[in-house]
Amino acid sequence: MSTAILTGQPVPGSSIEGDLRSLGFDVRIASDAADAETLLAQVPGGKRVAVVDPRFVGHLHALRLGLTDPRFDLAAIPGAVTAQPAGRQALTRAMARENSAGGGTALAVDSLADRVVAALDADGAGVHRPELGSLIAAVPADPQARNEARQAVADVDDEAVRLKSAVKARDGFFTTFFISPYSRYIARWCARRGLTPNQVTTASLLTALIAAACAATGTRPGFVAAGVLLIASFVLDCTDGQLARYSLQYSTLGAWLDATFDRAKEYAYYAGLALGAARGGDDVWALALGAMILQTCRHVVDFSFNEANHDATANTSPTAALSDKLDSVGWTVWVRRMIVLPIGERWAMIAVLTAVTTPRITFYVLLVGCAFAATYTTAGRVLRSLTRKARRTDRAALALADLADNGPLATLVARATRVRLGNPLLVAAAGTVVLAVSLFSGATWAPVAGAVVYTVTAGQALCRPLKGALDWLVPPLFRAAEYGTALVLAAHADVNGALPAAFGLVAAVAYHHYDTVYRIRGDAGAPPAWLTRAIGGHEGRTLLVTVLAAVLTASQFKVALTVLAVAVALVVLVESIRFWVSSGAPAVHDEGEPA
């Protein structure tokens, strides 16, 4: 159990002891500052500990935000500071310093907890201070100020603020107006019954898989049920994040589930639609695979652009300035959020089309909508990149190199060739074009030759740091080339089962790429080098698929794709699960683009 140390006797009428106990703290009362330091030393090092001023007046949710969020080693609000085991040494050192004769903030700040926070800041310890908004957290100096603070607490509905803060500050139109108004209450219902975000996330996945199974029946009742269940899955998908924010239940396992299950649900649903269409005599596997490729490449564009610019300096882009001006016109904000087809709008569209049309029409509309959204967002980001005067950092260049996913063949090319070709993006684009032309040439061995050229250019593209204005486009180009190769060659095989096998292979590889993104977002770095070597890198897999297509019969190629898909999936899943359930995994929760 966590321990809270009150640095004195609570003032009459204070609820601070009860509030701390309701948050799961064992409360201990110190007689003075020296006793507080003694009590701090007695708390086991593996437990969370908080130091709280006994005069604290504020909302219970303010205490919850300040003292129980598991994502931060050190956190504070006025009158209270907390440390998890990783921040314990810094807290102990700051407490000892404030209790020594040389305590530098004792005269300026009366509260021991606040003096400790000031000492932590002076040490550069990185204390998190949550945004409280209208919530009250104060240490009144006299009875009159205390009465005023208590009245301020009474004037603000703590629960209403908590419910509101459970919803993402920035979300899509459909989610904001059609889901969140009631899903937040489902989140509260779950919290009051002890359900965890991970349980809700799992329920969302199961619901989506049932929806995919209903779509796979190929019947109109099945399609209608699939559409309804897909919306239900999305409601639960919103609920799990809202539950995490409502109850501050963040975890590394939850981070992994949150980061991967959205894509697993959507792509499983695509497969269900394709199976359902096949039952009706319509083969739409190429459309399903195309939709997955387009959606994944869209996300890679988002990830690459954000990683290239998240710590860039001197952002002077007039395009960004225009976007900021448009944000002041309310309706344009919603229009721009809708036309990028975020997950809420996209899933609602898929659900409705599934229920009232056919899988083929559903995929056609999805492909057109996603293509337009991808063109709009990519064009805007290209304009921003070309018009801004920014210096990319080494961290950004490393992140882009990791997202590129070059394997051992490209690495060997980079080391063995002395001649360095030109701009990384142009080199990557040239290799991708050669590969694309070879795939449609009709000659048996042309794709293999194209893949060899592609491998060489992949190695050359990363010979220089990816710090150019448009170098963030290199990873999306590689994704489109690899995934597109599997699609084209499986379609050319023209044998039943080849496209589903290619779908499985692309899904397994895409999972690896999403896994890489979320590790980088959590500052955990790319997956281990052995994993990239084991699964060949993007250029190695592309070359292997072209060779298999050239030397095997169509039926054998289908089997080879299936075996390759299973092998890649097993390797990346085992390593991913190992990492995300380990103690070193970051508690990353996607609060960015509502994609």
Coordinates of C-alpha atoms in Angstrom, one line a residue:
M1 CA 0.0 0.0 0.0
S2 CA 1.1 3.6 -0.7
T3 CA 2.0 5.8 2.2
A4 CA 1.1 9.4 2.8
I5 CA 2.9 11.5 5.4
L6 CA 1.0 14.4 6.8
T7 CA 3.6 17.0 8.1
G8 CA 1.4 17.8 11.1
Q9 CA -2.0 17.4 12.7
P10 CA -4.9 18.1 10.3
V11 CA -6.7 21.3 11.0
P12 CA -10.2 21.0 12.5
G13 CA -12.8 20.0 10.0
S14 CA -10.3 18.9 7.4
S15 CA -11.1 15.8 5.3
I16 CA -7.5 15.3 4.2
E17 CA -7.0 12.0 6.1
G18 CA -10.2 10.4 4.7
D19 CA -9.4 11.7 1.2
L20 CA -6.0 10.2 1.2
R21 CA -7.3 6.8 2.6
S22 CA -9.9 6.7 -0.1
L23 CA -7.1 7.0 -2.7
G24 CA -5.4 4.0 -1.2
F25 CA -2.8 5.7 1.0
D26 CA -1.8 4.5 4.5
V27 CA -1.8 7.9 6.4
R28 CA 0.9 8.6 8.9
I29 CA 1.1 11.9 10.9
A30 CA 4.5 13.5 11.7
S31 CA 4.9 15.8 14.7
D32 CA 7.4 18.0 12.9
A33 CA 9.7 18.2 9.8
A34 CA 12.4 16.0 11.4
D35 CA 9.7 13.4 12.2
A36 CA 8.5 13.5 8.6
E37 CA 12.0 12.8 7.4
T38 CA 12.1 9.8 9.8
L39 CA 8.8 8.5 8.6
L40 CA 9.9 8.9 5.0
A41 CA 12.9 6.7 5.7
Q42 CA 10.7 4.0 7.2
V43 CA 8.5 3.6 4.1
P44 CA 9.7 0.6 2.0
G45 CA 11.7 1.7 -1.0
G46 CA 9.4 -0.2 -3.4
K47 CA 6.3 1.7 -2.5
R48 CA 4.9 5.1 -3.5
V49 CA 5.1 7.8 -0.9
A50 CA 3.5 11.2 -0.6
V51 CA 4.3 14.2 1.6
V52 CA 1.2 16.3 2.3
D53 CA 0.6 19.5 4.2
P54 CA -2.1 19.0 6.9
R55 CA -3.7 22.4 6.0
F56 CA -4.4 21.2 2.4
V57 CA -7.8 22.2 1.0
G58 CA -8.9 21.0 -2.4
H59 CA -10.8 18.6 -4.5
L60 CA -10.4 14.9 -4.1
H61 CA -9.7 14.6 -7.8
A62 CA -7.0 17.2 -7.5
L63 CA -5.3 14.9 -5.0
R64 CA -5.9 12.0 -7.3
L65 CA -4.3 13.7 -10.3
G66 CA -1.3 14.9 -8.2
L67 CA -0.6 11.8 -6.2
T68 CA -1.8 8.6 -8.0
D69 CA -0.9 9.0 -11.7
P70 CA 1.5 6.0 -12.4
R71 CA 3.1 7.6 -15.4
F72 CA 5.3 10.0 -13.5
D73 CA 8.1 9.3 -11.0
L74 CA 7.7 12.6 -9.3
A75 CA 4.5 14.7 -9.2
A76 CA 3.2 17.6 -7.2
I77 CA 0.3 20.0 -6.6
P78 CA 0.2 22.9 -4.1
G79 CA 0.7 21.4 -0.7
A80 CA 1.5 17.8 -1.8
V81 CA 4.3 15.9 -3.5
T82 CA 4.6 12.2 -4.4
A83 CA 7.4 9.9 -5.5
Q84 CA 7.3 6.4 -7.0
P85 CA 10.2 4.1 -6.3
A86 CA 12.3 5.6 -9.2
G87 CA 11.9 9.1 -7.8
R88 CA 12.3 8.1 -4.1
Q89 CA 16.0 8.9 -3.8
A90 CA 15.5 12.4 -5.2
L91 CA 12.6 13.0 -2.7
T92 CA 14.6 11.8 0.2
R93 CA 17.5 14.0 -0.7
A94 CA 15.3 17.0 -1.1
M95 CA 13.6 16.4 2.2
A96 CA 16.9 16.0 4.0
R97 CA 18.2 19.2 2.5
E98 CA 15.1 21.2 3.6
N99 CA 15.4 19.9 7.1
S100 CA 19.1 20.8 7.3
A101 CA 20.4 24.1 8.4
G102 CA 21.1 25.0 4.8
G103 CA 17.5 24.6 3.5
G104 CA 17.4 27.4 0.9
T105 CA 13.6 27.8 0.6
A106 CA 12.5 27.7 4.2
L107 CA 11.9 31.5 4.5
A108 CA 10.2 31.9 1.2
V109 CA 7.8 29.0 1.4
D110 CA 5.9 28.0 4.6
S111 CA 4.7 24.5 3.5
L112 CA 7.3 21.7 3.9
A113 CA 5.8 19.8 0.9
D114 CA 6.1 22.9 -1.3
R115 CA 9.7 23.5 0.0
V116 CA 10.6 20.0 -1.0
V117 CA 9.1 20.5 -4.5
A118 CA 11.2 23.7 -4.8
A119 CA 14.3 21.7 -3.8
L120 CA 13.4 19.0 -6.4
D121 CA 13.1 21.7 -9.1
A122 CA 16.5 23.1 -8.1
D123 CA 18.0 19.6 -8.5
G124 CA 16.4 19.4 -12.0
A125 CA 14.4 16.3 -10.9
G126 CA 11.5 16.8 -13.3
V127 CA 8.4 17.1 -11.2
H128 CA 5.2 16.6 -13.1
R129 CA 2.5 19.2 -12.3
P130 CA -1.0 18.1 -13.6
E131 CA -3.3 20.6 -15.2
L132 CA -6.0 21.2 -12.5
G133 CA -8.2 23.6 -14.5
S134 CA -11.1 24.6 -12.2
L135 CA -10.1 22.1 -9.5
I136 CA -8.9 23.6 -6.2
A137 CA -5.6 22.7 -4.5
A138 CA -4.3 25.2 -1.9
V139 CA -2.6 25.6 1.5
P140 CA -4.5 28.5 3.2
A141 CA -2.4 30.5 5.5
D142 CA -5.2 31.6 7.9
P143 CA -8.8 30.7 8.8
Q144 CA -10.3 33.3 6.5
A145 CA -8.3 32.0 3.5
R146 CA -9.3 28.5 4.5
N147 CA -13.0 29.3 4.5
E148 CA -12.7 30.9 1.1
A149 CA -10.8 27.9 -0.3
R150 CA -13.5 25.5 1.1
Q151 CA -16.2 27.7 -0.5
A152 CA -14.3 27.5 -3.8
V153 CA -14.2 23.7 -3.5
A154 CA -17.9 23.6 -2.9
D155 CA -18.6 25.8 -5.9
V156 CA -16.9 23.4 -8.4
D157 CA -18.4 20.0 -9.1
D158 CA -15.5 17.6 -8.7
E159 CA -17.2 14.7 -10.5
A160 CA -18.3 16.8 -13.5
V161 CA -14.7 18.0 -14.0
R162 CA -13.4 14.4 -13.6
L163 CA -15.9 13.1 -16.2
K164 CA -15.0 16.0 -18.6
S165 CA -11.3 15.3 -18.3
A166 CA -11.8 11.7 -19.1
V167 CA -12.5 12.6 -22.7
K168 CA -9.7 13.5 -25.1
A169 CA -9.2 17.2 -25.5
R170 CA -8.9 16.7 -29.2
D171 CA -10.9 14.2 -31.1
G172 CA -12.9 13.6 -34.3
F173 CA -16.4 15.0 -34.9
F174 CA -18.2 11.7 -34.7
T175 CA -16.4 10.6 -31.5
T176 CA -16.9 14.0 -29.9
F177 CA -20.6 14.4 -30.6
F178 CA -21.9 10.8 -31.1
I179 CA -19.8 8.7 -28.7
S180 CA -18.2 10.6 -25.9
P181 CA -21.4 12.2 -24.5
Y182 CA -22.4 8.8 -23.2
S183 CA -19.2 6.7 -23.3
R184 CA -17.8 8.7 -20.4
Y185 CA -20.6 7.5 -18.3
I186 CA -19.9 3.9 -19.3
A187 CA -16.3 4.5 -18.2
R188 CA -17.5 5.7 -14.8
W189 CA -19.8 2.7 -14.5
C190 CA -16.9 0.4 -15.3
A191 CA -14.7 2.3 -12.7
R192 CA -17.2 1.9 -10.0
R193 CA -17.4 -1.9 -10.6
G194 CA -13.7 -2.3 -10.5
L195 CA -13.2 -3.0 -14.2
T196 CA -9.8 -2.1 -15.7
P197 CA -9.1 -0.4 -19.0
N198 CA -7.3 -3.5 -20.2
Q199 CA -10.5 -5.5 -19.6
V200 CA -12.5 -3.0 -21.6
T201 CA -9.9 -3.0 -24.4
T202 CA -10.1 -6.8 -24.6
A203 CA -13.9 -6.6 -24.7
S204 CA -13.6 -4.1 -27.6
L205 CA -11.3 -6.5 -29.5
L206 CA -13.6 -9.5 -28.9
T207 CA -16.6 -7.4 -30.1
A208 CA -14.8 -6.4 -33.3
L209 CA -13.7 -10.0 -33.9
I210 CA -17.4 -11.1 -33.5
A211 CA -18.3 -8.4 -36.0
A212 CA -15.8 -9.7 -38.4
A213 CA -17.2 -13.2 -38.0
C214 CA -20.7 -11.9 -38.7
A215 CA -19.4 -10.1 -41.8
A216 CA -17.8 -13.4 -42.9
T217 CA -21.2 -15.1 -43.1
G218 CA -21.9 -13.2 -46.3
T219 CA -25.6 -12.8 -45.4
R220 CA -27.6 -9.5 -45.1
P221 CA -28.5 -10.2 -41.4
G222 CA -24.8 -10.9 -40.8
F223 CA -23.7 -7.7 -42.5
V224 CA -26.2 -5.7 -40.4
A225 CA -25.1 -7.4 -37.2
A226 CA -21.5 -6.7 -38.2
G227 CA -22.1 -3.0 -38.6
V228 CA -23.9 -2.7 -35.3
L229 CA -21.1 -4.6 -33.5
L230 CA -18.4 -2.6 -35.1
I231 CA -20.0 0.6 -33.7
A232 CA -20.3 -1.2 -30.3
S233 CA -16.6 -2.1 -30.5
F234 CA -15.7 1.5 -31.2
V235 CA -17.8 2.7 -28.2
L236 CA -15.8 0.3 -26.0
D237 CA -12.6 1.5 -27.7
C238 CA -13.4 5.1 -26.6
T239 CA -14.4 3.8 -23.1
D240 CA -11.1 2.1 -22.3
G241 CA -9.2 5.3 -22.8
Q242 CA -11.7 7.4 -20.9
L243 CA -11.7 4.8 -18.1
A244 CA -7.9 5.1 -17.9
R245 CA -8.1 8.9 -17.7
Y246 CA -11.1 8.8 -15.3
S247 CA -9.4 6.4 -12.8
L248 CA -5.7 7.1 -13.7
Q249 CA -5.2 3.4 -14.5
Y250 CA -2.3 3.5 -16.9
S251 CA 0.0 0.5 -17.4
T252 CA 2.6 -0.8 -19.8
L253 CA 0.4 -3.7 -20.8
G254 CA -2.4 -1.2 -21.4
A255 CA -0.1 0.8 -23.6
W256 CA 0.7 -2.2 -25.8
L257 CA -3.0 -3.2 -26.0
D258 CA -4.0 0.4 -26.8
A259 CA -1.3 0.8 -29.4
T260 CA -2.0 -2.4 -31.4
F261 CA -5.6 -3.5 -31.0
D262 CA -7.2 -0.7 -33.0
R263 CA -5.4 -1.8 -36.1
A264 CA -5.9 -5.5 -35.3
K265 CA -9.7 -4.8 -35.1
E266 CA -9.9 -2.8 -38.2
Y267 CA -7.8 -5.2 -40.4
A268 CA -9.6 -8.3 -39.0
Y269 CA -12.9 -6.6 -40.0
Y270 CA -11.5 -6.1 -43.6
A271 CA -10.7 -9.8 -43.7
G272 CA -14.2 -10.7 -42.5
L273 CA -15.7 -8.5 -45.2
A274 CA -13.6 -10.2 -47.8
L275 CA -14.6 -13.7 -46.6
G276 CA -18.2 -12.7 -46.6
A277 CA -17.9 -11.4 -50.2
A278 CA -16.2 -14.6 -51.2
R279 CA -19.2 -16.6 -49.9
G280 CA -21.4 -14.6 -52.2
G281 CA -19.1 -15.3 -55.2
D282 CA -17.3 -11.9 -55.2
D283 CA -13.5 -11.8 -54.7
V284 CA -12.5 -8.5 -53.0
W285 CA -9.3 -9.7 -51.3
A286 CA -7.3 -7.3 -53.5
L287 CA -9.5 -4.4 -52.3
A288 CA -9.2 -5.5 -48.7
L289 CA -5.4 -5.7 -48.9
G290 CA -5.3 -2.4 -50.8
A291 CA -7.4 -0.7 -48.0
M292 CA -5.0 -2.1 -45.3
I293 CA -2.0 -0.9 -47.3
L294 CA -3.4 2.5 -47.8
Q295 CA -4.4 2.9 -44.2
T296 CA -1.1 1.7 -42.9
C297 CA 0.9 4.0 -45.2
R298 CA -1.3 6.9 -44.1
H299 CA -0.3 6.2 -40.5
V300 CA 3.4 5.9 -41.4
V301 CA 3.2 9.4 -43.0
D302 CA 1.7 10.7 -39.8
F303 CA 4.3 9.0 -37.6
S304 CA 7.2 10.0 -39.8
F305 CA 6.2 13.6 -40.0
N306 CA 5.6 13.9 -36.3
E307 CA 8.9 12.3 -35.4
A308 CA 10.8 14.5 -37.9
N309 CA 9.3 17.6 -36.4
H310 CA 8.5 17.0 -32.8
D311 CA 11.7 18.6 -31.5
A312 CA 12.6 20.7 -34.6
T313 CA 13.5 24.3 -33.9
A314 CA 12.6 27.5 -35.7
N315 CA 9.2 26.6 -37.0
T316 CA 8.4 29.5 -39.3
S317 CA 6.1 27.8 -41.7
P318 CA 3.4 30.1 -43.2
T319 CA 1.3 27.0 -43.8
A320 CA 1.3 26.2 -40.1
A321 CA 0.4 29.9 -39.4
L322 CA -2.6 29.6 -41.8
S323 CA -3.7 26.5 -40.1
D324 CA -3.6 28.3 -36.7
K325 CA -5.7 31.1 -38.2
L326 CA -8.3 28.7 -39.5
D327 CA -8.5 27.1 -36.0
S328 CA -10.0 30.4 -34.8
V329 CA -13.0 29.8 -37.2
G330 CA -14.8 27.0 -35.3
W331 CA -16.5 25.2 -38.2
T332 CA -13.3 24.8 -40.2
V333 CA -11.7 22.9 -37.4
W334 CA -14.5 20.2 -37.5
V335 CA -14.5 20.1 -41.3
R336 CA -10.7 19.6 -41.4
R337 CA -10.9 16.9 -38.8
M338 CA -13.7 15.1 -40.7
I339 CA -12.1 15.1 -44.1
V340 CA -9.0 13.3 -42.9
L341 CA -11.4 10.4 -42.0
P342 CA -10.2 9.6 -38.5
I343 CA -11.1 6.4 -36.8
G344 CA -14.6 7.5 -35.6
E345 CA -15.7 8.7 -39.0
R346 CA -14.0 5.8 -40.8
W347 CA -15.6 3.1 -38.7
A348 CA -19.0 4.7 -38.8
M349 CA -18.8 4.8 -42.6
I350 CA -17.7 1.2 -42.8
A351 CA -20.4 0.1 -40.4
V352 CA -23.2 1.8 -42.3
L353 CA -22.0 0.7 -45.7
T354 CA -21.6 -2.9 -44.5
A355 CA -25.2 -2.9 -43.2
V356 CA -26.8 -1.4 -46.3
T357 CA -24.5 -2.2 -49.3
T358 CA -22.0 -4.9 -50.4
P359 CA -18.4 -5.5 -49.3
R360 CA -17.2 -4.4 -52.7
I361 CA -19.0 -1.0 -52.4
T362 CA -17.8 -0.7 -48.9
F363 CA -14.1 -1.1 -50.0
Y364 CA -14.5 1.2 -53.0
V365 CA -15.8 4.0 -50.8
L366 CA -13.2 3.3 -48.1
L367 CA -10.4 3.4 -50.7
V368 CA -11.6 6.6 -52.2
G369 CA -12.1 8.3 -48.9
C370 CA -8.8 7.2 -47.5
A371 CA -7.0 8.2 -50.7
F372 CA -8.5 11.7 -50.5
A373 CA -7.6 12.0 -46.8
A374 CA -4.1 10.8 -47.5
T375 CA -3.6 13.2 -50.3
Y376 CA -4.9 16.1 -48.2
T377 CA -2.8 15.4 -45.1
T378 CA 0.3 14.5 -47.1
A379 CA 0.1 17.6 -49.3
G380 CA -0.3 19.8 -46.2
R381 CA 2.7 18.3 -44.5
V382 CA 4.8 18.6 -47.6
L383 CA 3.9 22.3 -47.8
R384 CA 4.8 22.8 -44.2
S385 CA 8.1 21.1 -44.6
L386 CA 9.0 23.1 -47.7
T387 CA 8.1 26.4 -46.3
R388 CA 9.4 26.1 -42.7
K389 CA 13.0 27.0 -41.8
A390 CA 13.8 24.3 -39.2
R391 CA 16.8 22.4 -38.2
R392 CA 16.1 18.7 -37.7
T393 CA 17.8 17.0 -34.7
D394 CA 20.0 13.9 -34.5
R395 CA 17.2 12.3 -32.5
A396 CA 14.7 12.9 -35.4
A397 CA 17.1 11.5 -37.9
L398 CA 17.6 8.4 -35.8
A399 CA 13.9 7.9 -35.4
L400 CA 13.3 8.1 -39.2
A401 CA 16.1 5.7 -39.8
D402 CA 14.5 3.2 -37.3
L403 CA 11.1 3.7 -39.0
A404 CA 12.8 2.9 -42.4
D405 CA 13.4 -0.6 -41.2
N406 CA 16.4 -1.3 -43.3
G407 CA 17.7 -4.9 -42.9
P408 CA 21.0 -6.6 -43.3
L409 CA 21.1 -6.4 -47.1
A410 CA 20.6 -2.7 -47.2
T411 CA 23.1 -2.3 -44.4
L412 CA 25.7 -4.3 -46.3
V413 CA 25.1 -2.2 -49.4
A414 CA 25.6 1.0 -47.4
R415 CA 28.9 -0.3 -46.0
A416 CA 30.3 -1.8 -49.2
T417 CA 29.7 1.0 -51.7
R418 CA 32.0 3.9 -51.7
V419 CA 29.9 6.0 -54.0
R420 CA 27.2 8.0 -52.3
L421 CA 24.2 8.8 -54.4
G422 CA 22.2 12.0 -54.0
N423 CA 19.3 13.2 -51.9
P424 CA 18.0 10.3 -49.7
L425 CA 14.3 10.9 -50.7
L426 CA 15.2 11.0 -54.4
V427 CA 17.3 7.8 -54.1
A428 CA 14.5 6.0 -52.3
A429 CA 11.9 7.3 -54.8
A430 CA 14.0 6.1 -57.7
G431 CA 14.3 2.7 -56.3
T432 CA 10.6 2.5 -55.6
V433 CA 9.8 3.6 -59.2
V434 CA 12.1 0.9 -60.7
L435 CA 10.5 -1.7 -58.5
A436 CA 7.0 -0.6 -59.5
V437 CA 7.8 -0.7 -63.2
S438 CA 9.4 -4.1 -62.9
L439 CA 6.3 -5.5 -61.1
F440 CA 4.1 -4.5 -64.0
S441 CA 6.5 -5.5 -66.8
G442 CA 5.1 -9.0 -67.3
A443 CA 8.5 -10.6 -67.4
T444 CA 9.1 -13.4 -64.8
W445 CA 12.5 -12.2 -63.5
A446 CA 12.0 -8.5 -63.9
P447 CA 10.6 -8.1 -60.4
V448 CA 13.7 -9.8 -59.0
A449 CA 15.9 -7.3 -60.8
G450 CA 13.8 -4.4 -59.7
A451 CA 14.0 -5.7 -56.1
V452 CA 17.8 -5.8 -56.4
V453 CA 17.8 -2.2 -57.5
Y454 CA 15.4 -1.4 -54.7
T455 CA 17.7 -3.0 -52.1
V456 CA 20.7 -1.0 -53.3
T457 CA 18.8 2.3 -53.2
A458 CA 17.4 1.4 -49.7
G459 CA 21.0 1.1 -48.5
Q460 CA 22.0 4.3 -50.3
A461 CA 19.1 6.3 -48.9
L462 CA 20.3 5.9 -45.4
C463 CA 23.9 6.6 -46.0
R464 CA 23.3 10.2 -44.9
P465 CA 21.2 11.3 -41.8
L466 CA 17.6 11.9 -42.8
K467 CA 17.5 15.6 -42.0
G468 CA 16.3 17.0 -45.3
A469 CA 13.0 18.9 -45.5
L470 CA 11.1 15.9 -47.0
D471 CA 13.2 13.0 -45.8
W472 CA 10.3 12.0 -43.5
L473 CA 8.7 10.6 -46.7
V474 CA 11.4 7.9 -47.0
P475 CA 9.7 5.4 -44.5
P476 CA 6.2 5.7 -46.1
L477 CA 7.8 5.1 -49.5
F478 CA 9.4 1.9 -48.2
R479 CA 6.1 0.7 -46.7
A480 CA 4.3 1.3 -49.9
A481 CA 6.9 -0.5 -51.9
E482 CA 7.1 -3.6 -49.7
Y483 CA 3.3 -3.9 -49.2
G484 CA 2.6 -3.1 -52.8
T485 CA 5.0 -5.8 -54.0
A486 CA 3.1 -8.5 -52.0
L487 CA -0.2 -7.2 -53.4
V488 CA 0.8 -7.1 -57.0
L489 CA 2.6 -10.5 -57.1
A490 CA -0.2 -12.2 -55.2
A491 CA -2.7 -10.8 -57.7
H492 CA -0.5 -11.9 -60.6
A493 CA -0.4 -15.4 -59.2
D494 CA -4.1 -15.7 -60.0
V495 CA -4.6 -18.6 -57.7
N496 CA -7.2 -19.0 -55.0
G497 CA -5.7 -18.2 -51.6
A498 CA -2.7 -16.1 -52.8
L499 CA -4.2 -12.8 -51.9
P500 CA -5.4 -13.9 -48.4
A501 CA -1.9 -15.2 -47.8
A502 CA -0.5 -11.8 -48.9
F503 CA -3.0 -10.1 -46.6
G504 CA -1.7 -12.2 -43.7
L505 CA 2.0 -11.3 -44.6
V506 CA 1.3 -7.6 -44.8
A507 CA -0.7 -7.7 -41.6
A508 CA 2.2 -9.4 -39.8
V509 CA 4.8 -6.9 -41.2
A510 CA 2.5 -3.9 -40.5
Y511 CA 2.2 -5.0 -36.9
H512 CA 6.0 -4.9 -36.6
H513 CA 6.1 -1.4 -38.0
Y514 CA 3.4 -0.2 -35.6
D515 CA 5.3 -1.8 -32.8
T516 CA 8.4 0.1 -33.8
V517 CA 6.4 3.4 -33.8
Y518 CA 5.1 3.0 -30.3
R519 CA 8.5 2.0 -28.9
I520 CA 10.0 5.2 -30.4
R521 CA 7.1 7.2 -29.0
G522 CA 7.9 5.9 -25.6
D523 CA 11.6 6.8 -26.0
A524 CA 12.5 3.1 -25.8
G525 CA 14.2 3.0 -29.2
A526 CA 13.6 0.7 -32.1
P527 CA 13.1 -3.1 -31.7
P528 CA 16.4 -5.0 -31.2
A529 CA 18.7 -5.4 -34.2
W530 CA 18.5 -9.1 -34.1
L531 CA 14.7 -8.9 -34.8
T532 CA 15.3 -6.8 -37.9
R533 CA 17.9 -9.2 -39.1
A534 CA 15.7 -12.2 -38.4
I535 CA 12.8 -10.9 -40.4
G536 CA 15.1 -9.5 -43.2
G537 CA 14.2 -5.8 -43.2
H538 CA 11.9 -4.3 -45.7
E539 CA 14.3 -4.8 -48.6
G540 CA 15.1 -8.4 -47.7
R541 CA 11.4 -9.4 -47.5
T542 CA 10.7 -7.6 -50.8
L543 CA 13.5 -9.4 -52.6
L544 CA 12.5 -12.7 -51.1
V545 CA 8.9 -12.4 -52.2
T546 CA 10.0 -11.5 -55.8
V547 CA 12.4 -14.5 -55.9
L548 CA 9.7 -16.8 -54.6
A549 CA 7.2 -15.6 -57.2
A550 CA 9.8 -16.2 -59.9
V551 CA 10.9 -19.7 -59.0
L552 CA 7.7 -21.2 -57.7
T553 CA 4.5 -22.2 -59.3
A554 CA 1.4 -20.2 -58.4
S555 CA 0.2 -22.8 -55.9
Q556 CA 3.6 -23.1 -54.3
F557 CA 3.9 -19.3 -54.1
K558 CA 0.7 -19.2 -52.2
V559 CA 2.0 -21.8 -49.7
A560 CA 5.3 -19.9 -49.4
L561 CA 3.5 -16.6 -48.6
T562 CA 1.5 -18.4 -46.0
V563 CA 4.6 -19.9 -44.3
L564 CA 6.4 -16.5 -44.5
A565 CA 3.4 -14.7 -42.9
V566 CA 3.2 -17.2 -40.0
A567 CA 7.0 -17.1 -39.4
V568 CA 7.1 -13.3 -39.4
A569 CA 4.0 -13.1 -37.2
L570 CA 5.4 -15.5 -34.6
V571 CA 8.8 -13.8 -34.4
V572 CA 7.5 -10.2 -34.1
L573 CA 4.6 -11.1 -31.7
V574 CA 6.8 -13.1 -29.3
E575 CA 9.4 -10.2 -29.1
S576 CA 6.7 -7.6 -28.9
I577 CA 4.8 -9.3 -26.1
R578 CA 8.1 -9.8 -24.2
F579 CA 8.9 -6.2 -24.5
W580 CA 5.5 -4.7 -23.7
V581 CA 4.9 -6.7 -20.6
S582 CA 8.5 -6.1 -19.3
S583 CA 9.2 -3.5 -16.6
G584 CA 11.1 -1.4 -19.1
A585 CA 8.2 -0.8 -21.4
P586 CA 6.9 2.8 -21.6
A587 CA 3.4 3.7 -20.5
V588 CA 2.5 5.2 -23.9
H589 CA -1.1 6.0 -24.5
D590 CA -2.1 7.4 -27.9
E591 CA -3.4 11.0 -27.2
G592 CA -2.3 12.4 -30.6
E593 CA -3.9 12.1 -34.0
P594 CA -7.4 10.5 -33.7
A595 CA -6.5 8.1 -36.5

